[in-house]
XYZ file of C-alpha atoms in Angstrom:
517
model
C -33.254 16.181 -23.255
C -32.508 12.845 -24.965
C -35.122 10.131 -24.860
C -34.793 7.127 -22.601
C -34.547 4.835 -25.656
C -31.622 6.820 -27.085
C -29.850 6.731 -23.757
C -30.043 2.899 -23.658
C -28.818 2.608 -27.256
C -25.765 4.756 -26.472
C -24.973 2.783 -23.334
C -25.327 -0.477 -25.242
C -22.941 0.738 -27.950
C -20.200 1.603 -25.460
C -20.748 -1.670 -23.621
C -20.293 -3.747 -26.794
C -17.289 -1.704 -27.843
C -15.568 -2.096 -24.504
C -16.167 -5.835 -24.439
C -14.878 -6.231 -27.976
C -11.750 -4.222 -27.184
C -11.121 -6.306 -24.050
C -11.358 -9.631 -25.869
C -9.174 -8.383 -28.714
C -6.447 -7.452 -26.220
C -6.813 -10.751 -24.388
C -6.513 -12.760 -27.585
C -3.399 -10.895 -28.656
C -1.431 -12.475 -25.764
C -2.226 -15.996 -26.879
C -1.807 -15.805 -30.642
C 0.690 -18.198 -32.189
C 2.701 -15.333 -33.666
C 3.295 -13.526 -30.380
C 3.901 -16.664 -28.298
C 6.677 -17.773 -30.597
C 8.550 -14.564 -29.916
C 9.754 -16.208 -26.691
C 13.081 -17.780 -27.517
C 15.329 -19.139 -24.768
C 17.907 -20.577 -27.145
C 21.405 -19.125 -26.776
C 23.975 -19.130 -29.548
C 26.704 -20.837 -27.512
C 27.399 -22.389 -24.106
C 29.807 -19.560 -23.268
C 27.108 -16.945 -23.846
C 24.673 -18.930 -21.677
C 27.054 -18.865 -18.696
C 28.489 -15.385 -19.342
C 27.008 -13.914 -16.144
C 27.826 -16.887 -13.909
C 29.533 -15.849 -10.684
C 31.972 -17.377 -8.231
C 30.737 -18.625 -4.840
C 27.583 -20.003 -6.455
C 25.754 -23.266 -5.843
C 25.711 -25.312 -9.042
C 23.280 -28.206 -9.447
C 24.478 -30.698 -12.027
C 22.236 -33.439 -13.436
C 23.413 -36.897 -14.332
C 24.060 -40.315 -12.839
C 27.501 -41.762 -13.442
C 28.218 -40.541 -16.982
C 24.564 -40.834 -18.068
C 22.666 -37.606 -18.636
C 25.632 -35.431 -17.666
C 25.717 -31.877 -19.137
C 29.273 -32.205 -20.437
C 28.992 -29.348 -22.947
C 28.167 -26.866 -20.190
C 30.809 -28.308 -17.859
C 33.426 -27.886 -20.617
C 32.318 -24.262 -21.075
C 32.660 -23.604 -17.345
C 36.086 -25.211 -17.309
C 37.202 -22.635 -19.885
C 36.353 -19.864 -17.373
C 38.855 -20.555 -14.564
C 38.037 -17.192 -13.015
C 34.737 -18.706 -11.786
C 35.792 -20.406 -8.555
C 34.676 -21.458 -5.065
C 31.648 -23.299 -6.393
C 29.485 -25.614 -4.320
C 28.675 -28.424 -6.759
C 25.644 -30.627 -6.120
C 25.456 -33.894 -8.035
C 24.798 -37.566 -7.402
C 28.469 -38.218 -8.081
C 31.541 -36.268 -9.079
C 32.177 -37.839 -12.458
C 35.481 -39.559 -13.045
C 38.982 -38.242 -13.542
C 38.965 -36.417 -16.878
C 35.199 -36.381 -17.357
C 32.071 -34.743 -15.941
C 32.520 -32.725 -12.772
C 35.946 -34.314 -12.444
C 37.126 -31.633 -14.882
C 36.117 -28.838 -12.486
C 37.884 -30.578 -9.624
C 41.064 -30.649 -11.699
C 40.860 -26.883 -12.291
C 40.166 -26.248 -8.566
C 36.932 -24.408 -9.370
C 34.927 -26.423 -6.829
C 35.405 -25.807 -3.113
C 32.618 -28.110 -1.888
C 30.832 -31.202 -3.231
C 27.407 -32.337 -2.068
C 27.039 -35.843 -3.452
C 25.812 -39.369 -2.823
C 28.570 -41.513 -4.294
C 32.104 -40.458 -5.239
C 33.869 -43.798 -5.322
C 34.854 -43.565 -9.000
C 36.903 -40.376 -8.574
C 40.322 -40.854 -7.011
C 41.155 -37.166 -7.424
C 38.213 -36.191 -5.246
C 39.277 -38.672 -2.580
C 42.782 -37.203 -2.591
C 41.544 -33.599 -2.438
C 39.059 -34.400 0.339
C 41.506 -36.240 2.569
C 44.175 -33.520 2.132
C 41.814 -30.659 3.013
C 41.518 -29.140 -0.479
C 37.817 -29.931 -0.810
C 34.787 -30.061 1.459
C 32.573 -33.104 0.942
C 29.015 -33.438 2.225
C 27.989 -37.028 1.595
C 24.218 -37.477 1.418
C 22.090 -40.607 0.900
C 21.010 -40.712 -2.713
C 17.285 -40.545 -2.066
C 17.768 -37.735 0.429
C 19.818 -35.824 -2.133
C 17.081 -36.221 -4.746
C 14.431 -35.054 -2.282
C 16.552 -32.119 -1.073
C 16.768 -30.944 -4.680
C 13.073 -31.562 -5.350
C 11.994 -29.820 -2.137
C 14.230 -26.822 -2.844
C 12.492 -26.330 -6.163
C 9.052 -26.706 -4.574
C 9.559 -24.037 -1.915
C 9.838 -26.528 0.971
C 12.713 -25.589 3.323
C 13.027 -28.944 5.116
C 11.433 -32.383 5.480
C 11.680 -35.558 7.567
C 12.946 -38.840 6.137
C 13.456 -42.307 7.633
C 16.681 -42.806 5.668
C 19.935 -42.670 7.667
C 18.412 -42.727 11.151
C 20.974 -44.201 13.542
C 23.899 -43.557 11.202
C 26.734 -41.018 11.070
C 24.494 -38.819 8.906
C 22.057 -38.421 11.797
C 24.700 -38.020 14.508
C 26.901 -35.644 12.508
C 29.999 -37.808 12.914
C 30.915 -37.712 9.237
C 33.882 -35.517 8.361
C 32.933 -32.530 6.208
C 36.479 -31.160 5.857
C 39.994 -32.322 6.703
C 43.162 -30.478 7.592
C 46.184 -30.795 5.315
C 47.622 -33.501 7.612
C 44.479 -35.610 7.251
C 42.953 -34.844 10.618
C 39.317 -33.775 10.742
C 38.792 -30.016 10.592
C 34.991 -29.995 10.631
C 32.208 -32.505 11.091
C 28.736 -32.400 9.628
C 25.795 -31.108 11.630
C 23.697 -33.580 13.663
C 20.105 -33.922 12.483
C 16.952 -33.208 14.421
C 14.909 -36.361 15.120
C 11.152 -36.646 15.508
C 8.895 -39.653 15.908
C 5.832 -40.007 13.671
C 3.436 -42.936 14.206
C 6.020 -44.633 16.390
C 8.861 -44.423 13.857
C 11.889 -42.090 14.046
C 12.676 -39.688 11.186
C 15.522 -37.213 10.718
C 15.166 -33.683 9.402
C 16.976 -32.688 6.237
C 17.161 -29.179 4.831
C 16.434 -28.684 1.150
C 19.042 -27.484 -1.333
C 18.509 -24.317 -3.360
C 20.633 -23.794 -6.444
C 21.885 -20.596 -8.008
C 22.513 -22.322 -11.340
C 21.537 -25.713 -12.728
C 23.292 -27.481 -15.591
C 20.849 -29.903 -17.198
C 21.107 -32.447 -20.031
C 17.934 -33.057 -22.085
C 17.096 -35.115 -25.130
C 14.851 -32.424 -26.626
C 14.166 -28.778 -25.816
C 12.044 -26.226 -27.646
C 12.385 -22.447 -27.742
C 10.011 -22.068 -24.802
C 12.278 -24.252 -22.686
C 10.029 -27.326 -22.548
C 12.160 -30.433 -21.961
C 11.945 -34.100 -22.819
C 14.367 -36.634 -21.375
C 15.289 -40.020 -22.792
C 15.128 -43.259 -20.785
C 17.343 -43.348 -17.672
C 19.037 -40.041 -18.545
C 16.268 -38.283 -16.624
C 17.777 -39.265 -13.215
C 18.508 -36.025 -11.282
C 17.965 -33.717 -14.254
C 14.241 -33.170 -13.709
C 14.400 -32.260 -10.013
C 17.412 -30.002 -10.495
C 15.940 -28.246 -13.536
C 13.022 -27.117 -11.361
C 15.247 -25.826 -8.589
C 17.739 -23.144 -9.603
C 17.479 -19.384 -9.986
C 18.989 -19.855 -13.460
C 18.458 -23.197 -15.188
C 20.652 -23.756 -18.234
C 19.903 -26.732 -20.456
C 21.973 -28.419 -23.119
C 19.779 -30.418 -25.453
C 20.667 -33.021 -28.039
C 17.851 -31.731 -30.234
C 16.503 -28.169 -30.201
C 13.082 -28.211 -31.840
C 10.326 -25.802 -32.734
C 7.481 -25.063 -30.345
C 4.867 -27.781 -30.683
C 7.263 -30.532 -31.760
C 7.315 -31.971 -28.230
C 3.867 -33.397 -27.529
C 2.295 -31.869 -24.392
C 2.194 -35.222 -22.605
C 5.874 -35.793 -23.458
C 7.064 -32.642 -21.671
C 8.949 -33.812 -18.569
C 9.888 -30.286 -17.423
C 7.680 -27.318 -18.451
C 9.462 -24.289 -19.857
C 8.537 -22.116 -16.870
C 11.493 -23.673 -15.029
C 14.039 -23.199 -17.818
C 15.928 -19.973 -18.554
C 18.448 -20.855 -21.255
C 18.922 -23.574 -23.848
C 22.046 -24.445 -25.814
C 22.958 -27.132 -28.304
C 24.689 -30.145 -26.753
C 27.847 -31.069 -28.661
C 29.620 -33.495 -26.311
C 29.779 -37.170 -27.094
C 27.790 -39.433 -24.785
C 29.995 -41.677 -22.673
C 29.428 -45.072 -21.076
C 31.156 -45.746 -17.776
C 30.801 -49.539 -17.624
C 30.016 -51.549 -20.740
C 28.571 -54.898 -19.688
C 27.172 -57.304 -22.264
C 24.930 -60.337 -22.118
C 26.748 -63.623 -21.718
C 25.907 -67.133 -22.696
C 24.132 -68.748 -19.706
C 26.979 -71.200 -19.223
C 29.414 -68.277 -18.940
C 27.220 -66.015 -16.811
C 28.653 -67.230 -13.517
C 32.203 -66.298 -14.545
C 31.504 -62.973 -12.829
C 31.701 -64.845 -9.509
C 35.371 -65.649 -9.948
C 36.949 -69.077 -10.038
C 37.620 -72.062 -7.837
C 36.280 -72.446 -4.308
C 35.304 -68.756 -4.047
C 33.109 -69.036 -7.139
C 31.423 -72.176 -5.770
C 30.604 -70.386 -2.513
C 29.158 -67.386 -4.309
C 27.123 -69.505 -6.701
C 25.581 -71.260 -3.702
C 24.617 -67.877 -2.266
C 23.166 -66.628 -5.555
C 21.133 -69.799 -6.156
C 19.653 -69.543 -2.666
C 18.925 -65.834 -3.093
C 16.870 -66.655 -6.195
C 14.379 -68.452 -3.940
C 13.464 -65.133 -2.337
C 11.607 -63.998 -5.459
C 7.855 -64.535 -5.509
C 5.531 -64.040 -8.441
C 4.394 -60.427 -8.854
C 7.126 -58.928 -6.673
C 8.813 -55.580 -7.232
C 12.468 -55.941 -6.276
C 15.640 -53.863 -6.144
C 19.002 -55.599 -6.400
C 22.407 -54.395 -5.323
C 25.411 -54.787 -7.593
C 27.493 -57.958 -7.549
C 25.923 -61.239 -6.426
C 22.365 -59.884 -6.065
C 22.277 -58.905 -9.750
C 22.969 -62.528 -10.745
C 20.125 -64.006 -8.701
C 17.420 -63.479 -11.393
C 19.333 -65.908 -13.644
C 18.172 -68.728 -11.351
C 14.549 -67.697 -10.898
C 11.984 -70.190 -12.187
C 10.458 -69.002 -15.507
C 6.976 -69.226 -13.948
C 7.895 -66.429 -11.522
C 7.577 -62.909 -12.909
C 9.393 -60.183 -11.002
C 9.658 -56.497 -11.873
C 13.163 -55.197 -11.147
C 13.606 -51.579 -10.077
C 16.827 -49.592 -10.411
C 17.076 -46.527 -8.200
C 18.430 -44.331 -10.979
C 14.938 -44.309 -12.496
C 13.930 -47.633 -14.090
C 11.081 -50.022 -13.326
C 11.197 -53.124 -15.524
C 14.945 -53.663 -15.758
C 15.958 -56.081 -18.492
C 19.125 -58.140 -19.057
C 22.493 -56.834 -20.171
C 22.576 -55.856 -23.877
C 24.147 -57.837 -26.661
C 27.503 -56.515 -27.829
C 27.056 -53.505 -30.081
C 23.564 -52.678 -28.768
C 24.628 -50.694 -25.703
C 22.730 -47.456 -25.080
C 24.431 -44.683 -23.067
C 21.013 -43.584 -21.810
C 20.288 -47.019 -20.338
C 22.355 -47.937 -17.289
C 21.579 -49.489 -13.918
C 22.501 -48.258 -10.441
C 25.958 -49.765 -10.871
C 26.451 -47.653 -14.038
C 26.386 -50.816 -16.157
C 24.710 -50.976 -19.560
C 21.292 -52.674 -19.419
C 18.092 -53.116 -21.403
C 14.413 -52.655 -20.604
C 11.870 -55.432 -20.212
C 8.505 -55.139 -22.011
C 6.248 -52.799 -20.064
C 9.125 -50.916 -18.442
C 8.940 -47.284 -17.363
C 11.552 -44.599 -16.711
C 11.301 -41.660 -14.318
C 13.323 -39.252 -12.216
C 15.414 -40.174 -9.174
C 13.080 -38.268 -6.850
C 10.160 -40.496 -7.878
C 12.312 -43.613 -7.727
C 13.202 -43.012 -4.102
C 9.673 -41.947 -3.277
C 8.467 -45.429 -4.206
C 11.354 -46.966 -2.254
C 10.750 -45.063 0.994
C 6.993 -45.611 0.686
C 7.502 -49.380 0.744
C 6.316 -50.059 -2.801
C 9.395 -52.255 -3.311
C 8.655 -55.693 -1.853
C 12.216 -56.963 -1.703
C 15.745 -55.627 -1.793
C 18.815 -57.862 -1.884
C 22.109 -56.228 -0.928
C 25.687 -57.147 -0.234
C 27.230 -56.364 3.151
C 30.487 -56.074 4.991
C 28.910 -56.719 8.392
C 25.492 -57.517 9.876
C 24.689 -57.413 13.590
C 22.650 -59.813 15.709
C 19.733 -57.379 15.627
C 19.804 -56.769 11.878
C 21.959 -53.637 11.741
C 23.662 -53.313 8.347
C 27.090 -51.932 7.418
C 27.824 -51.953 3.694
C 28.970 -48.519 2.569
C 32.389 -47.802 4.057
C 35.732 -49.416 4.712
C 38.309 -47.538 6.810
C 40.484 -45.281 4.665
C 38.180 -45.465 1.636
C 35.944 -42.628 0.420
C 32.998 -44.025 -1.501
C 29.628 -42.724 -0.342
C 26.242 -44.162 0.503
C 24.562 -44.490 -2.879
C 20.952 -45.566 -2.457
C 21.404 -48.191 0.263
C 20.286 -46.053 3.218
C 16.985 -45.360 1.485
C 16.540 -48.975 0.365
C 16.658 -50.222 3.970
C 14.649 -47.345 5.479
C 11.279 -49.129 5.485
C 11.963 -52.741 6.573
C 8.368 -53.145 7.730
C 7.251 -52.972 4.081
C 10.418 -53.900 2.160
C 12.075 -57.181 3.049
C 15.831 -56.632 3.252
C 17.931 -59.695 2.403
C 21.726 -59.679 2.662
C 23.924 -61.943 0.538
C 27.552 -62.280 1.613
C 30.300 -64.739 2.375
C 30.190 -65.834 5.998
C 33.706 -64.616 6.807
C 36.043 -62.028 5.347
C 39.246 -62.779 3.453
C 41.123 -63.250 6.729
C 38.546 -65.677 8.089
C 37.017 -63.207 10.530
C 33.253 -63.338 11.179
C 31.045 -60.848 9.344
C 27.964 -61.577 11.477
C 28.700 -59.795 14.733
C 27.104 -58.867 18.039
C 27.483 -55.252 16.936
C 28.776 -53.848 13.646
C 32.227 -52.289 13.833
C 31.941 -50.352 10.567
C 29.661 -47.303 10.146
C 26.027 -48.326 9.753
C 23.887 -48.153 6.645
C 20.742 -48.799 8.676
C 19.622 -49.988 12.098
C 17.410 -53.036 12.610
C 16.674 -53.442 8.917
C 17.965 -56.848 7.719
C 15.346 -59.619 7.826
C 17.374 -62.467 6.323
C 21.084 -63.274 5.867
C 22.197 -65.717 3.162
C 25.835 -66.830 3.288
C 27.822 -69.673 1.769
C 27.280 -71.684 4.991
C 23.705 -71.055 6.021
C 20.610 -68.881 6.174
C 19.612 -66.824 9.218
C 16.293 -65.164 9.907
C 16.615 -61.970 11.924
C 14.233 -60.716 14.588
C 15.023 -57.102 15.454
C 14.346 -57.821 19.145
C 15.146 -61.498 19.640
C 18.120 -61.811 17.272
C 19.213 -64.579 14.887
C 17.695 -67.967 14.142
C 19.484 -70.523 11.975
C 16.907 -71.896 9.511
C 18.956 -73.532 6.718
C 22.358 -75.193 6.339
C 24.463 -75.724 3.227
C 25.361 -79.285 2.291
C 28.188 -80.625 4.448
C 28.044 -77.732 6.941
C 27.361 -78.363 10.630
C 25.853 -76.143 13.291
C 29.174 -76.254 15.152
C 31.011 -74.870 12.100
C 28.513 -72.009 11.839
C 28.962 -71.259 15.569
C 32.741 -71.206 15.165
C 32.487 -68.657 12.322
C 29.733 -66.437 13.753
C 30.437 -63.967 16.548
C 26.771 -63.188 17.190
C 24.769 -65.683 19.256
C 21.904 -67.437 17.495
C 19.094 -69.919 18.050
C 18.683 -73.049 15.958
C 15.283 -73.738 14.430
C 13.605 -77.021 15.295
C 13.449 -77.980 11.611
C 16.650 -76.733 9.982
C 16.316 -77.256 6.216
C 18.939 -77.674 3.461
C 19.834 -74.448 1.642
C 19.354 -75.854 -1.857
């Protein structure tokens, strides 16, 4: 019979051996040599989409022509047998570029998008019944993509309450004669803390086409400047995420804190070969020429008056979002002592001026798809984060154009009869008027002299009870969502009677009406 001491020595030997074997096995999974055997790089775009099937949902990153996976789109175009796709993207490219190519080849049966106003082919196909179109507010689209990738089936948002999105009165599909074949579904509404929200279902993609600046063999991604837009949220969403990268690098060449999308979300990587395009090249102008964008003659004088007055809305330390057109010119008249951080909903905080000629960057555009620069201290991020800060009320001020405003501050600025454009980000920008002051800049009447400030808006709404101030070429109104309009300022040479004659909505007159400028 063995001694007790020998028994313990034997047991100890096996214990040490087992532990050593266990740690050796564990370490073998994390050695540099074995980890680098993972390689998600494909030899060509065609091989990366070889198993792609018809009737799939395709998520496509990009905003305008910035950050668009054109190499992958070109590869898909060369496979016309892949049809009946549901394409999800902020916009549908333009004729001859981006997703516009897949519309030309009739490979897309349905578009889910925010803004399609730059694609006349899509408008034609939609109105003639060749294409289904599900228009979605831009922030809602970003969150539907983000939520789908995070395993959240639905969520509530304040954006689009009281609009055709909530009521389901927006045409999803037309008949060949232009009549409506199918409307969208009405949204469920719930009230949280006294405020109404509508329910939106998330989007889940079968495939995602993504454009990245850098990708390594593990699939880690780094984006550049405003080209992140929808790419990050969509890359995290699909069953199969395919990335085209400008630079394919070795593992470790992207710093850990520079990885915008971890490789766990990415399945395939290919080399991007398509040239980067710029949709709208806009350059800096000499200050004396800057106002040429407002036109000429009497119309330009009216608009300059509006822009100069709008500049007074900026206060030091504000975060502001500006619509295209007149609002974008307002910062030119802000006093140098006032520092304002400008936000662009495509993923920029710290928007700078237009670039000098020759210094345009295709990865730096604003929400109007115009070339821009960054101010010192700027940051760039994805569209889902951009709209998160907007809905949360982190933006102090937004200045927008409008087609009509009602006596109670309802806003209509996204649709004219017979035109197919889309919402863009406006419905989100006006969704939290308690925290974000919404200022409208517009001419007091339309081109035919008809009032644009009405008892009730005639055009489809962008938001209900959201506009706090209206600045026109004649005057300034403050808006109370319950009590209505109060005239607080008059332009030089304008009388109260003239304003009454050109305003359908009733209004009060402040005791101390001030001059506009």
